[in-house]
PDB file of C-alpha atoms in Angstrom:
ATOM      1  CA  UNK A   1       4.946  14.854  10.749  1.00  0.00           C
ATOM      2  CA  UNK A   2       4.984  12.057  13.288  1.00  0.00           C
ATOM      3  CA  UNK A   3       4.694   8.369  12.391  1.00  0.00           C
ATOM      4  CA  UNK A   4       0.957   8.215  13.103  1.00  0.00           C
ATOM      5  CA  UNK A   5       0.300  11.201  10.850  1.00  0.00           C
ATOM      6  CA  UNK A   6       2.356   9.587   8.088  1.00  0.00           C
ATOM      7  CA  UNK A   7       0.301   6.409   8.330  1.00  0.00           C
ATOM      8  CA  UNK A   8      -2.919   8.365   8.027  1.00  0.00           C
ATOM      9  CA  UNK A   9      -1.771   9.704   4.699  1.00  0.00           C
ATOM     10  CA  UNK A  10      -1.413   6.160   3.262  1.00  0.00           C
ATOM     11  CA  UNK A  11      -4.470   5.479   1.138  1.00  0.00           C
ATOM     12  CA  UNK A  12      -5.175   1.855   0.182  1.00  0.00           C
ATOM     13  CA  UNK A  13      -7.556   0.786  -2.549  1.00  0.00           C
ATOM     14  CA  UNK A  14      -9.319  -2.427  -1.545  1.00  0.00           C
ATOM     15  CA  UNK A  15     -11.150  -4.394  -4.242  1.00  0.00           C
ATOM     16  CA  UNK A  16     -14.059  -6.814  -3.736  1.00  0.00           C
ATOM     17  CA  UNK A  17     -15.768  -4.527  -1.251  1.00  0.00           C
ATOM     18  CA  UNK A  18     -19.082  -6.290  -1.887  1.00  0.00           C
ATOM     19  CA  UNK A  19     -17.738  -9.519  -0.395  1.00  0.00           C
ATOM     20  CA  UNK A  20     -16.765 -10.574   3.148  1.00  0.00           C
ATOM     21  CA  UNK A  21     -13.010 -10.591   2.377  1.00  0.00           C
ATOM     22  CA  UNK A  22     -13.093  -7.032   1.019  1.00  0.00           C
ATOM     23  CA  UNK A  23     -15.075  -5.795   3.963  1.00  0.00           C
ATOM     24  CA  UNK A  24     -12.711  -7.231   6.599  1.00  0.00           C
ATOM     25  CA  UNK A  25      -9.615  -5.956   4.728  1.00  0.00           C
ATOM     26  CA  UNK A  26     -11.055  -2.467   4.549  1.00  0.00           C
ATOM     27  CA  UNK A  27     -11.729  -2.502   8.247  1.00  0.00           C
ATOM     28  CA  UNK A  28      -8.267  -3.800   9.002  1.00  0.00           C
ATOM     29  CA  UNK A  29      -6.678  -1.115   6.782  1.00  0.00           C
ATOM     30  CA  UNK A  30      -8.473   1.490   8.891  1.00  0.00           C
ATOM     31  CA  UNK A  31      -7.430  -0.277  12.074  1.00  0.00           C
ATOM     32  CA  UNK A  32      -3.785  -0.055  10.896  1.00  0.00           C
ATOM     33  CA  UNK A  33      -4.109   3.715  10.789  1.00  0.00           C
ATOM     34  CA  UNK A  34      -4.434   3.955   7.005  1.00  0.00           C
ATOM     35  CA  UNK A  35      -7.269   5.258   4.744  1.00  0.00           C
ATOM     36  CA  UNK A  36      -9.310   2.525   2.933  1.00  0.00           C
ATOM     37  CA  UNK A  37     -10.762   3.359  -0.467  1.00  0.00           C
ATOM     38  CA  UNK A  38     -13.293   0.528  -0.961  1.00  0.00           C
ATOM     39  CA  UNK A  39     -14.118  -0.607  -4.504  1.00  0.00           C
ATOM     40  CA  UNK A  40     -16.465  -3.114  -6.077  1.00  0.00           C
ATOM     41  CA  UNK A  41     -18.216  -3.661  -9.399  1.00  0.00           C
ATOM     42  CA  UNK A  42     -21.536  -3.627  -7.694  1.00  0.00           C
ATOM     43  CA  UNK A  43     -22.669  -0.101  -6.617  1.00  0.00           C
ATOM     44  CA  UNK A  44     -24.640  -1.637  -3.807  1.00  0.00           C
ATOM     45  CA  UNK A  45     -21.788  -3.816  -2.517  1.00  0.00           C
ATOM     46  CA  UNK A  46     -21.897  -3.730   1.306  1.00  0.00           C
ATOM     47  CA  UNK A  47     -18.344  -2.384   1.666  1.00  0.00           C
ATOM     48  CA  UNK A  48     -19.192   0.724  -0.339  1.00  0.00           C
ATOM     49  CA  UNK A  49     -21.667   1.796   2.336  1.00  0.00           C
ATOM     50  CA  UNK A  50     -19.692   1.469   5.559  1.00  0.00           C
ATOM     51  CA  UNK A  51     -18.618   5.049   5.742  1.00  0.00           C
ATOM     52  CA  UNK A  52     -15.295   4.713   3.927  1.00  0.00           C
ATOM     53  CA  UNK A  53     -14.434   6.436   0.672  1.00  0.00           C
ATOM     54  CA  UNK A  54     -15.807   4.281  -2.071  1.00  0.00           C
ATOM     55  CA  UNK A  55     -15.656   3.803  -5.820  1.00  0.00           C
ATOM     56  CA  UNK A  56     -17.315   1.563  -8.390  1.00  0.00           C
ATOM     57  CA  UNK A  57     -14.790  -0.538 -10.249  1.00  0.00           C
ATOM     58  CA  UNK A  58     -14.970  -2.349 -13.524  1.00  0.00           C
ATOM     59  CA  UNK A  59     -15.708  -6.066 -13.505  1.00  0.00           C
ATOM     60  CA  UNK A  60     -12.711  -8.304 -14.012  1.00  0.00           C
ATOM     61  CA  UNK A  61     -14.445  -9.580 -17.179  1.00  0.00           C
ATOM     62  CA  UNK A  62     -14.291  -6.146 -18.766  1.00  0.00           C
ATOM     63  CA  UNK A  63     -11.664  -5.254 -21.309  1.00  0.00           C
ATOM     64  CA  UNK A  64      -8.805  -3.120 -19.877  1.00  0.00           C
ATOM     65  CA  UNK A  65      -9.617  -4.084 -16.298  1.00  0.00           C
ATOM     66  CA  UNK A  66      -6.023  -3.851 -15.083  1.00  0.00           C
ATOM     67  CA  UNK A  67      -5.433  -0.483 -16.703  1.00  0.00           C
ATOM     68  CA  UNK A  68      -8.663   0.941 -15.315  1.00  0.00           C
ATOM     69  CA  UNK A  69      -7.958  -0.332 -11.827  1.00  0.00           C
ATOM     70  CA  UNK A  70      -4.484   1.313 -11.899  1.00  0.00           C
ATOM     71  CA  UNK A  71      -6.014   4.507 -13.261  1.00  0.00           C
ATOM     72  CA  UNK A  72      -8.477   4.552 -10.339  1.00  0.00           C
ATOM     73  CA  UNK A  73      -5.749   3.974  -7.789  1.00  0.00           C
ATOM     74  CA  UNK A  74      -3.654   6.813  -9.198  1.00  0.00           C
ATOM     75  CA  UNK A  75      -6.628   9.217  -9.411  1.00  0.00           C
ATOM     76  CA  UNK A  76      -7.572   8.433  -5.828  1.00  0.00           C
ATOM     77  CA  UNK A  77      -3.934   8.982  -4.702  1.00  0.00           C
ATOM     78  CA  UNK A  78      -3.625   5.473  -3.304  1.00  0.00           C
ATOM     79  CA  UNK A  79      -0.209   4.259  -2.264  1.00  0.00           C
ATOM     80  CA  UNK A  80      -1.182   0.584  -2.488  1.00  0.00           C
ATOM     81  CA  UNK A  81      -3.908  -1.748  -3.806  1.00  0.00           C
ATOM     82  CA  UNK A  82      -5.154  -4.959  -2.096  1.00  0.00           C
ATOM     83  CA  UNK A  83      -7.057  -7.345  -4.350  1.00  0.00           C
ATOM     84  CA  UNK A  84      -9.490  -9.771  -2.649  1.00  0.00           C
ATOM     85  CA  UNK A  85     -11.141 -11.359  -5.719  1.00  0.00           C
ATOM     86  CA  UNK A  86      -9.496 -14.418  -7.423  1.00  0.00           C
ATOM     87  CA  UNK A  87     -10.883 -13.622 -10.888  1.00  0.00           C
ATOM     88  CA  UNK A  88      -9.309 -10.144 -10.668  1.00  0.00           C
ATOM     89  CA  UNK A  89      -5.949 -11.712  -9.868  1.00  0.00           C
ATOM     90  CA  UNK A  90      -6.133 -13.623 -13.099  1.00  0.00           C
ATOM     91  CA  UNK A  91      -6.121 -10.321 -14.951  1.00  0.00           C
ATOM     92  CA  UNK A  92      -3.414  -8.771 -12.801  1.00  0.00           C
ATOM     93  CA  UNK A  93      -0.827 -11.551 -12.630  1.00  0.00           C
ATOM     94  CA  UNK A  94       2.548 -10.396 -13.849  1.00  0.00           C
ATOM     95  CA  UNK A  95       1.534  -6.709 -13.914  1.00  0.00           C
ATOM     96  CA  UNK A  96       2.903  -5.466 -10.579  1.00  0.00           C
ATOM     97  CA  UNK A  97       5.582  -3.321 -12.345  1.00  0.00           C
ATOM     98  CA  UNK A  98       2.881  -1.307 -14.083  1.00  0.00           C
ATOM     99  CA  UNK A  99       1.458  -0.350 -10.688  1.00  0.00           C
ATOM    100  CA  UNK A 100       4.754   0.303  -8.948  1.00  0.00           C
ATOM    101  CA  UNK A 101       5.945   2.482 -11.821  1.00  0.00           C
ATOM    102  CA  UNK A 102       2.977   4.694 -11.070  1.00  0.00           C
ATOM    103  CA  UNK A 103       3.697   4.772  -7.328  1.00  0.00           C
ATOM    104  CA  UNK A 104       1.043   2.163  -6.318  1.00  0.00           C
ATOM    105  CA  UNK A 105       2.375  -0.769  -4.295  1.00  0.00           C
ATOM    106  CA  UNK A 106       0.951  -4.008  -5.558  1.00  0.00           C
ATOM    107  CA  UNK A 107       1.356  -7.739  -4.769  1.00  0.00           C
ATOM    108  CA  UNK A 108      -0.051 -10.146  -7.249  1.00  0.00           C
ATOM    109  CA  UNK A 109       0.593 -13.887  -7.416  1.00  0.00           C
ATOM    110  CA  UNK A 110       2.313 -15.396 -10.428  1.00  0.00           C
ATOM    111  CA  UNK A 111       0.047 -16.387 -13.330  1.00  0.00           C
ATOM    112  CA  UNK A 112       0.789 -20.108 -12.816  1.00  0.00           C
ATOM    113  CA  UNK A 113      -0.164 -19.789  -9.150  1.00  0.00           C
ATOM    114  CA  UNK A 114      -3.518 -18.181  -9.855  1.00  0.00           C
ATOM    115  CA  UNK A 115      -4.321 -20.677 -12.660  1.00  0.00           C
ATOM    116  CA  UNK A 116      -3.523 -23.677 -10.448  1.00  0.00           C
ATOM    117  CA  UNK A 117      -5.645 -22.362  -7.600  1.00  0.00           C
ATOM    118  CA  UNK A 118      -8.694 -21.432  -9.680  1.00  0.00           C
ATOM    119  CA  UNK A 119      -8.716 -24.443 -11.954  1.00  0.00           C
ATOM    120  CA  UNK A 120      -9.168 -27.525  -9.786  1.00  0.00           C
ATOM    121  CA  UNK A 121      -7.915 -29.919 -12.468  1.00  0.00           C
ATOM    122  CA  UNK A 122      -4.795 -27.863 -12.928  1.00  0.00           C
ATOM    123  CA  UNK A 123      -4.483 -27.741  -9.137  1.00  0.00           C
ATOM    124  CA  UNK A 124      -4.495 -31.544  -8.921  1.00  0.00           C
ATOM    125  CA  UNK A 125      -1.681 -31.750 -11.491  1.00  0.00           C
ATOM    126  CA  UNK A 126       0.405 -28.983  -9.862  1.00  0.00           C
ATOM    127  CA  UNK A 127       0.440 -30.531  -6.298  1.00  0.00           C
ATOM    128  CA  UNK A 128       1.281 -34.115  -7.218  1.00  0.00           C
ATOM    129  CA  UNK A 129       3.164 -35.591  -4.248  1.00  0.00           C
ATOM    130  CA  UNK A 130       1.284 -33.337  -1.712  1.00  0.00           C
ATOM    131  CA  UNK A 131      -1.347 -35.219   0.344  1.00  0.00           C
ATOM    132  CA  UNK A 132      -4.696 -34.585  -1.437  1.00  0.00           C
ATOM    133  CA  UNK A 133      -7.805 -36.522  -2.619  1.00  0.00           C
ATOM    134  CA  UNK A 134      -7.658 -38.482  -5.868  1.00  0.00           C
ATOM    135  CA  UNK A 135      -9.069 -36.391  -8.678  1.00  0.00           C
ATOM    136  CA  UNK A 136     -10.586 -37.370 -12.050  1.00  0.00           C
ATOM    137  CA  UNK A 137     -11.884 -35.151 -14.862  1.00  0.00           C
ATOM    138  CA  UNK A 138     -15.416 -35.675 -16.117  1.00  0.00           C
ATOM    139  CA  UNK A 139     -16.297 -38.854 -14.182  1.00  0.00           C
ATOM    140  CA  UNK A 140     -15.137 -41.098 -11.308  1.00  0.00           C
ATOM    141  CA  UNK A 141     -13.015 -43.468 -13.364  1.00  0.00           C
ATOM    142  CA  UNK A 142     -11.263 -45.812 -10.949  1.00  0.00           C
ATOM    143  CA  UNK A 143     -11.446 -43.429  -7.977  1.00  0.00           C
ATOM    144  CA  UNK A 144     -12.684 -45.159  -4.780  1.00  0.00           C
ATOM    145  CA  UNK A 145     -15.823 -43.703  -3.171  1.00  0.00           C
ATOM    146  CA  UNK A 146     -17.592 -42.055  -1.649  1.00  0.00           C
ATOM    147  CA  UNK A 147     -17.063 -39.036  -3.921  1.00  0.00           C
ATOM    148  CA  UNK A 148     -17.444 -35.317  -4.285  1.00  0.00           C
ATOM    149  CA  UNK A 149     -18.599 -33.792  -7.605  1.00  0.00           C
ATOM    150  CA  UNK A 150     -17.749 -30.153  -8.117  1.00  0.00           C
ATOM    151  CA  UNK A 151     -17.138 -27.636 -10.963  1.00  0.00           C
ATOM    152  CA  UNK A 152     -13.646 -27.428 -12.363  1.00  0.00           C
ATOM    153  CA  UNK A 153     -13.862 -23.737 -11.740  1.00  0.00           C
ATOM    154  CA  UNK A 154     -16.101 -22.439  -8.953  1.00  0.00           C
ATOM    155  CA  UNK A 155     -16.277 -20.999  -5.461  1.00  0.00           C
ATOM    156  CA  UNK A 156     -18.632 -20.645  -2.491  1.00  0.00           C
ATOM    157  CA  UNK A 157     -19.541 -24.356  -2.431  1.00  0.00           C
ATOM    158  CA  UNK A 158     -21.868 -23.850  -5.440  1.00  0.00           C
ATOM    159  CA  UNK A 159     -22.738 -27.006  -7.400  1.00  0.00           C
ATOM    160  CA  UNK A 160     -20.788 -29.208  -4.954  1.00  0.00           C
ATOM    161  CA  UNK A 161     -22.428 -32.628  -4.266  1.00  0.00           C
ATOM    162  CA  UNK A 162     -21.486 -35.620  -2.181  1.00  0.00           C
ATOM    163  CA  UNK A 163     -22.102 -38.933  -3.943  1.00  0.00           C
ATOM    164  CA  UNK A 164     -22.541 -42.244  -2.115  1.00  0.00           C
ATOM    165  CA  UNK A 165     -24.440 -44.107  -4.867  1.00  0.00           C
ATOM    166  CA  UNK A 166     -22.704 -44.453  -8.258  1.00  0.00           C
ATOM    167  CA  UNK A 167     -26.228 -44.390  -9.827  1.00  0.00           C
ATOM    168  CA  UNK A 168     -26.358 -40.603  -9.088  1.00  0.00           C
ATOM    169  CA  UNK A 169     -23.389 -39.818 -11.334  1.00  0.00           C
ATOM    170  CA  UNK A 170     -25.168 -39.501 -14.737  1.00  0.00           C
ATOM    171  CA  UNK A 171     -27.515 -36.808 -13.456  1.00  0.00           C
ATOM    172  CA  UNK A 172     -24.868 -34.876 -11.493  1.00  0.00           C
ATOM    173  CA  UNK A 173     -22.315 -34.919 -14.240  1.00  0.00           C
ATOM    174  CA  UNK A 174     -24.837 -33.320 -16.563  1.00  0.00           C
ATOM    175  CA  UNK A 175     -25.908 -30.783 -13.989  1.00  0.00           C
ATOM    176  CA  UNK A 176     -22.467 -29.634 -12.790  1.00  0.00           C
ATOM    177  CA  UNK A 177     -20.530 -27.403 -15.212  1.00  0.00           C
ATOM    178  CA  UNK A 178     -17.208 -28.890 -16.232  1.00  0.00           C
ATOM    179  CA  UNK A 179     -17.358 -31.473 -13.477  1.00  0.00           C
ATOM    180  CA  UNK A 180     -14.409 -33.069 -11.666  1.00  0.00           C
ATOM    181  CA  UNK A 181     -14.744 -35.881  -9.232  1.00  0.00           C
ATOM    182  CA  UNK A 182     -12.697 -36.406  -6.066  1.00  0.00           C
ATOM    183  CA  UNK A 183     -12.650 -39.021  -3.367  1.00  0.00           C
ATOM    184  CA  UNK A 184     -14.432 -37.748  -0.281  1.00  0.00           C
ATOM    185  CA  UNK A 185     -11.827 -37.386   2.385  1.00  0.00           C
ATOM    186  CA  UNK A 186     -12.432 -38.675   5.912  1.00  0.00           C
ATOM    187  CA  UNK A 187     -11.606 -36.589   8.986  1.00  0.00           C
ATOM    188  CA  UNK A 188     -12.442 -33.078  10.093  1.00  0.00           C
ATOM    189  CA  UNK A 189     -12.522 -30.089   7.741  1.00  0.00           C
ATOM    190  CA  UNK A 190     -10.236 -27.130   8.490  1.00  0.00           C
ATOM    191  CA  UNK A 191      -9.229 -23.821   6.931  1.00  0.00           C
ATOM    192  CA  UNK A 192      -5.871 -22.069   7.443  1.00  0.00           C
ATOM    193  CA  UNK A 193      -5.321 -18.343   6.874  1.00  0.00           C
ATOM    194  CA  UNK A 194      -1.718 -17.867   5.912  1.00  0.00           C
ATOM    195  CA  UNK A 195       0.763 -15.020   5.262  1.00  0.00           C
ATOM    196  CA  UNK A 196       3.669 -15.986   2.969  1.00  0.00           C
ATOM    197  CA  UNK A 197       6.452 -13.616   1.934  1.00  0.00           C
ATOM    198  CA  UNK A 198       7.486 -12.818  -1.572  1.00  0.00           C
ATOM    199  CA  UNK A 199      10.466 -15.104  -1.026  1.00  0.00           C
ATOM    200  CA  UNK A 200       8.288 -18.063   0.032  1.00  0.00           C
ATOM    201  CA  UNK A 201       8.850 -17.591   3.770  1.00  0.00           C
ATOM    202  CA  UNK A 202       5.772 -18.792   5.637  1.00  0.00           C
ATOM    203  CA  UNK A 203       5.249 -16.105   8.253  1.00  0.00           C
ATOM    204  CA  UNK A 204       1.933 -17.303   9.680  1.00  0.00           C
ATOM    205  CA  UNK A 205      -0.412 -20.256   9.513  1.00  0.00           C
ATOM    206  CA  UNK A 206      -3.635 -19.938  11.542  1.00  0.00           C
ATOM    207  CA  UNK A 207      -5.727 -23.052  11.241  1.00  0.00           C
ATOM    208  CA  UNK A 208      -9.419 -23.229  12.298  1.00  0.00           C
ATOM    209  CA  UNK A 209     -12.061 -25.871  12.278  1.00  0.00           C
ATOM    210  CA  UNK A 210     -14.910 -25.036   9.928  1.00  0.00           C
ATOM    211  CA  UNK A 211     -17.591 -25.570  12.527  1.00  0.00           C
ATOM    212  CA  UNK A 212     -20.378 -23.812  10.555  1.00  0.00           C
ATOM    213  CA  UNK A 213     -20.262 -22.916   6.904  1.00  0.00           C
ATOM    214  CA  UNK A 214     -22.962 -20.852   5.006  1.00  0.00           C
ATOM    215  CA  UNK A 215     -22.628 -20.215   1.300  1.00  0.00           C
ATOM    216  CA  UNK A 216     -19.061 -21.561   1.304  1.00  0.00           C
ATOM    217  CA  UNK A 217     -18.000 -18.989   4.038  1.00  0.00           C
ATOM    218  CA  UNK A 218     -17.190 -20.066   7.632  1.00  0.00           C
ATOM    219  CA  UNK A 219     -19.514 -18.291  10.056  1.00  0.00           C
ATOM    220  CA  UNK A 220     -18.329 -20.170  13.126  1.00  0.00           C
ATOM    221  CA  UNK A 221     -14.923 -21.598  13.765  1.00  0.00           C
ATOM    222  CA  UNK A 222     -12.331 -22.506  16.439  1.00  0.00           C
ATOM    223  CA  UNK A 223      -8.621 -21.979  16.012  1.00  0.00           C
ATOM    224  CA  UNK A 224      -6.248 -24.790  16.829  1.00  0.00           C
ATOM    225  CA  UNK A 225      -2.569 -25.677  16.559  1.00  0.00           C
ATOM    226  CA  UNK A 226      -1.240 -28.793  14.771  1.00  0.00           C
ATOM    227  CA  UNK A 227       2.221 -29.021  13.213  1.00  0.00           C
ATOM    228  CA  UNK A 228       0.846 -31.039  10.280  1.00  0.00           C
ATOM    229  CA  UNK A 229      -0.933 -27.945   8.917  1.00  0.00           C
ATOM    230  CA  UNK A 230       2.149 -25.679   8.671  1.00  0.00           C
ATOM    231  CA  UNK A 231       3.998 -28.615   7.077  1.00  0.00           C
ATOM    232  CA  UNK A 232       1.202 -28.880   4.468  1.00  0.00           C
ATOM    233  CA  UNK A 233       1.307 -25.150   3.824  1.00  0.00           C
ATOM    234  CA  UNK A 234       5.092 -25.267   3.336  1.00  0.00           C
ATOM    235  CA  UNK A 235       4.726 -28.063   0.767  1.00  0.00           C
ATOM    236  CA  UNK A 236       1.980 -26.206  -1.056  1.00  0.00           C
ATOM    237  CA  UNK A 237       4.061 -23.000  -1.103  1.00  0.00           C
ATOM    238  CA  UNK A 238       6.812 -24.859  -2.917  1.00  0.00           C
ATOM    239  CA  UNK A 239       4.511 -26.618  -5.330  1.00  0.00           C
ATOM    240  CA  UNK A 240       2.366 -23.642  -6.252  1.00  0.00           C
ATOM    241  CA  UNK A 241       4.607 -20.628  -5.589  1.00  0.00           C
ATOM    242  CA  UNK A 242       2.223 -19.176  -3.033  1.00  0.00           C
ATOM    243  CA  UNK A 243       2.771 -15.649  -1.723  1.00  0.00           C
ATOM    244  CA  UNK A 244       0.768 -13.066   0.162  1.00  0.00           C
ATOM    245  CA  UNK A 245      -2.391 -13.622   2.064  1.00  0.00           C
ATOM    246  CA  UNK A 246      -3.742 -17.053   1.020  1.00  0.00           C
ATOM    247  CA  UNK A 247      -6.267 -19.584   2.326  1.00  0.00           C
ATOM    248  CA  UNK A 248      -5.766 -23.336   2.481  1.00  0.00           C
ATOM    249  CA  UNK A 249      -8.622 -25.807   3.045  1.00  0.00           C
ATOM    250  CA  UNK A 250      -8.234 -29.482   3.882  1.00  0.00           C
ATOM    251  CA  UNK A 251      -9.015 -32.379   6.179  1.00  0.00           C
ATOM    252  CA  UNK A 252      -7.291 -33.845   9.271  1.00  0.00           C
ATOM    253  CA  UNK A 253      -7.724 -37.292  10.684  1.00  0.00           C
ATOM    254  CA  UNK A 254      -6.440 -38.423  14.080  1.00  0.00           C
ATOM    255  CA  UNK A 255      -3.472 -40.113  12.361  1.00  0.00           C
ATOM    256  CA  UNK A 256      -1.796 -39.333   9.066  1.00  0.00           C
ATOM    257  CA  UNK A 257      -0.890 -36.096   7.267  1.00  0.00           C
ATOM    258  CA  UNK A 258      -3.066 -33.035   6.669  1.00  0.00           C
ATOM    259  CA  UNK A 259      -4.624 -33.258   3.210  1.00  0.00           C
ATOM    260  CA  UNK A 260      -5.437 -30.286   1.029  1.00  0.00           C
ATOM    261  CA  UNK A 261      -8.603 -29.947  -1.012  1.00  0.00           C
ATOM    262  CA  UNK A 262      -8.358 -26.318  -2.153  1.00  0.00           C
ATOM    263  CA  UNK A 263      -6.180 -23.213  -2.016  1.00  0.00           C
ATOM    264  CA  UNK A 264      -7.425 -19.673  -2.629  1.00  0.00           C
ATOM    265  CA  UNK A 265      -4.640 -17.213  -3.765  1.00  0.00           C
ATOM    266  CA  UNK A 266      -6.313 -14.469  -1.718  1.00  0.00           C
ATOM    267  CA  UNK A 267      -7.603 -13.906   1.777  1.00  0.00           C
ATOM    268  CA  UNK A 268     -10.742 -15.640   2.882  1.00  0.00           C
ATOM    269  CA  UNK A 269     -14.139 -14.386   3.971  1.00  0.00           C
ATOM    270  CA  UNK A 270     -13.690 -16.197   7.250  1.00  0.00           C
ATOM    271  CA  UNK A 271     -10.539 -14.214   8.060  1.00  0.00           C
ATOM    272  CA  UNK A 272     -12.151 -12.445  11.088  1.00  0.00           C
ATOM    273  CA  UNK A 273     -11.941 -15.776  12.951  1.00  0.00           C
ATOM    274  CA  UNK A 274      -8.173 -15.775  12.662  1.00  0.00           C
ATOM    275  CA  UNK A 275      -7.949 -12.076  13.476  1.00  0.00           C
ATOM    276  CA  UNK A 276      -9.962 -12.617  16.650  1.00  0.00           C
ATOM    277  CA  UNK A 277      -7.388 -15.201  17.773  1.00  0.00           C
ATOM    278  CA  UNK A 278      -4.694 -12.467  17.698  1.00  0.00           C
ATOM    279  CA  UNK A 279      -2.997 -12.869  14.382  1.00  0.00           C
ATOM    280  CA  UNK A 280      -2.547  -9.471  12.741  1.00  0.00           C
ATOM    281  CA  UNK A 281      -2.537 -10.990   9.252  1.00  0.00           C
ATOM    282  CA  UNK A 282      -3.786  -7.973   7.295  1.00  0.00           C
ATOM    283  CA  UNK A 283      -1.643  -5.459   9.183  1.00  0.00           C
ATOM    284  CA  UNK A 284       1.522  -7.482   8.603  1.00  0.00           C
ATOM    285  CA  UNK A 285       0.566  -8.081   4.963  1.00  0.00           C
ATOM    286  CA  UNK A 286       0.370  -4.266   4.576  1.00  0.00           C
ATOM    287  CA  UNK A 287       3.781  -3.882   6.132  1.00  0.00           C
ATOM    288  CA  UNK A 288       5.254  -6.328   3.617  1.00  0.00           C
ATOM    289  CA  UNK A 289       3.355  -4.782   0.774  1.00  0.00           C
ATOM    290  CA  UNK A 290       4.695  -1.328   1.594  1.00  0.00           C
ATOM    291  CA  UNK A 291       8.340  -2.569   1.805  1.00  0.00           C
ATOM    292  CA  UNK A 292       8.655  -3.296   5.516  1.00  0.00           C
ATOM    293  CA  UNK A 293       9.236  -6.434   7.504  1.00  0.00           C
ATOM    294  CA  UNK A 294       6.697  -8.656   9.207  1.00  0.00           C
ATOM    295  CA  UNK A 295       6.617  -8.684  13.013  1.00  0.00           C
ATOM    296  CA  UNK A 296       6.500 -12.324  14.025  1.00  0.00           C
ATOM    297  CA  UNK A 297       5.145 -11.542  17.483  1.00  0.00           C
ATOM    298  CA  UNK A 298       2.134  -9.808  15.918  1.00  0.00           C
ATOM    299  CA  UNK A 299       1.295 -12.985  13.924  1.00  0.00           C
ATOM    300  CA  UNK A 300       1.000 -15.372  16.856  1.00  0.00           C
ATOM    301  CA  UNK A 301      -2.450 -16.790  17.416  1.00  0.00           C
ATOM    302  CA  UNK A 302      -4.246 -18.343  20.372  1.00  0.00           C
ATOM    303  CA  UNK A 303      -5.573 -21.826  19.791  1.00  0.00           C
ATOM    304  CA  UNK A 304      -9.002 -22.698  21.122  1.00  0.00           C
ATOM    305  CA  UNK A 305     -10.620 -19.344  20.265  1.00  0.00           C
ATOM    306  CA  UNK A 306     -14.159 -19.796  19.002  1.00  0.00           C
ATOM    307  CA  UNK A 307     -15.702 -16.970  16.949  1.00  0.00           C
ATOM    308  CA  UNK A 308     -19.266 -16.661  15.792  1.00  0.00           C
ATOM    309  CA  UNK A 309     -19.682 -14.222  12.898  1.00  0.00           C
ATOM    310  CA  UNK A 310     -22.695 -11.913  12.802  1.00  0.00           C
ATOM    311  CA  UNK A 311     -24.147  -9.848   9.965  1.00  0.00           C
ATOM    312  CA  UNK A 312     -25.265  -6.225  10.027  1.00  0.00           C
ATOM    313  CA  UNK A 313     -27.753  -4.568   7.754  1.00  0.00           C
ATOM    314  CA  UNK A 314     -27.111  -1.062   6.421  1.00  0.00           C
ATOM    315  CA  UNK A 315     -29.877   1.104   5.022  1.00  0.00           C
ATOM    316  CA  UNK A 316     -28.705   2.775   1.815  1.00  0.00           C
ATOM    317  CA  UNK A 317     -30.348   6.183   1.315  1.00  0.00           C
ATOM    318  CA  UNK A 318     -28.855   6.788  -2.078  1.00  0.00           C
ATOM    319  CA  UNK A 319     -25.519   6.746  -3.878  1.00  0.00           C
ATOM    320  CA  UNK A 320     -22.926   9.325  -3.017  1.00  0.00           C
ATOM    321  CA  UNK A 321     -20.918  11.088  -5.725  1.00  0.00           C
ATOM    322  CA  UNK A 322     -18.135   8.515  -5.610  1.00  0.00           C
ATOM    323  CA  UNK A 323     -20.552   5.696  -6.492  1.00  0.00           C
ATOM    324  CA  UNK A 324     -22.638   7.547  -9.044  1.00  0.00           C
ATOM    325  CA  UNK A 325     -19.774   8.614 -11.226  1.00  0.00           C
ATOM    326  CA  UNK A 326     -18.657   5.063 -11.860  1.00  0.00           C
ATOM    327  CA  UNK A 327     -15.289   3.373 -12.396  1.00  0.00           C
ATOM    328  CA  UNK A 328     -12.241   5.487 -12.291  1.00  0.00           C
ATOM    329  CA  UNK A 329     -13.971   8.543 -10.856  1.00  0.00           C
TER     330      UNK A 329
END
């Protein structure tokens, strides 16, 4: 069996197939010469109808989620699992050994990392000393304005409001679940897709301007290069214990440091923009996941690449046997 044939035997279970991150990871798994098995808790998730093998997975909220995910990976003869949903990582943190003991390569962030990234108040406490907006719990306190009100736990820019008039606080603080308040940062908003080794080595940082955002996901962006962004990522890696494919969001002014507003302990839905600039982030992540070494040359990106994302509709004629039989089939 030659190397290409060996790669084709590697089956990879990809979770979150109903979201943009899961879809792009599944496609990149296939591009790397491996076989994606796409899973999601929603039988009509887009990634389950792209022509790849698919399976309905339990929701992260369900009891025994980690065990059932592992059971599915073993039954589908997957050599590895890639998780693209933050809430799933909460249930999987610290459980890599259970997967590897069954022959399934897994890479889950530490529990403290996931908690700090998904809980914005915990995040503010964990990154003290790293450039970031002032943050207060439940109200603005003494924070200077203008402000941003957002949920303590949330994603996709849901329930996020800019506040310029303090008179708006009473209504917004009642409307937003578990609100936190931050000073609205000046400058230009960016996102950085990053690959960080298990030992904390930052292998790649691909920053892009968030030119157009819909539903919290970048649909148009332009890659750039600025040494302040890798410096920020390095500091965040030390403060949070970041590893794997992660996404850093922040702001840059003409002068001063890059400032972070959020870190996702998983890959982003806007990842195709970084891939289009030449950085093989998913392919190199898979190499690290399966015990190999990252190829630095494959992770270089071209600044100034603008990418506009498009969406494709798929007509679903019915559910195949993989989908009908449910989780763990």
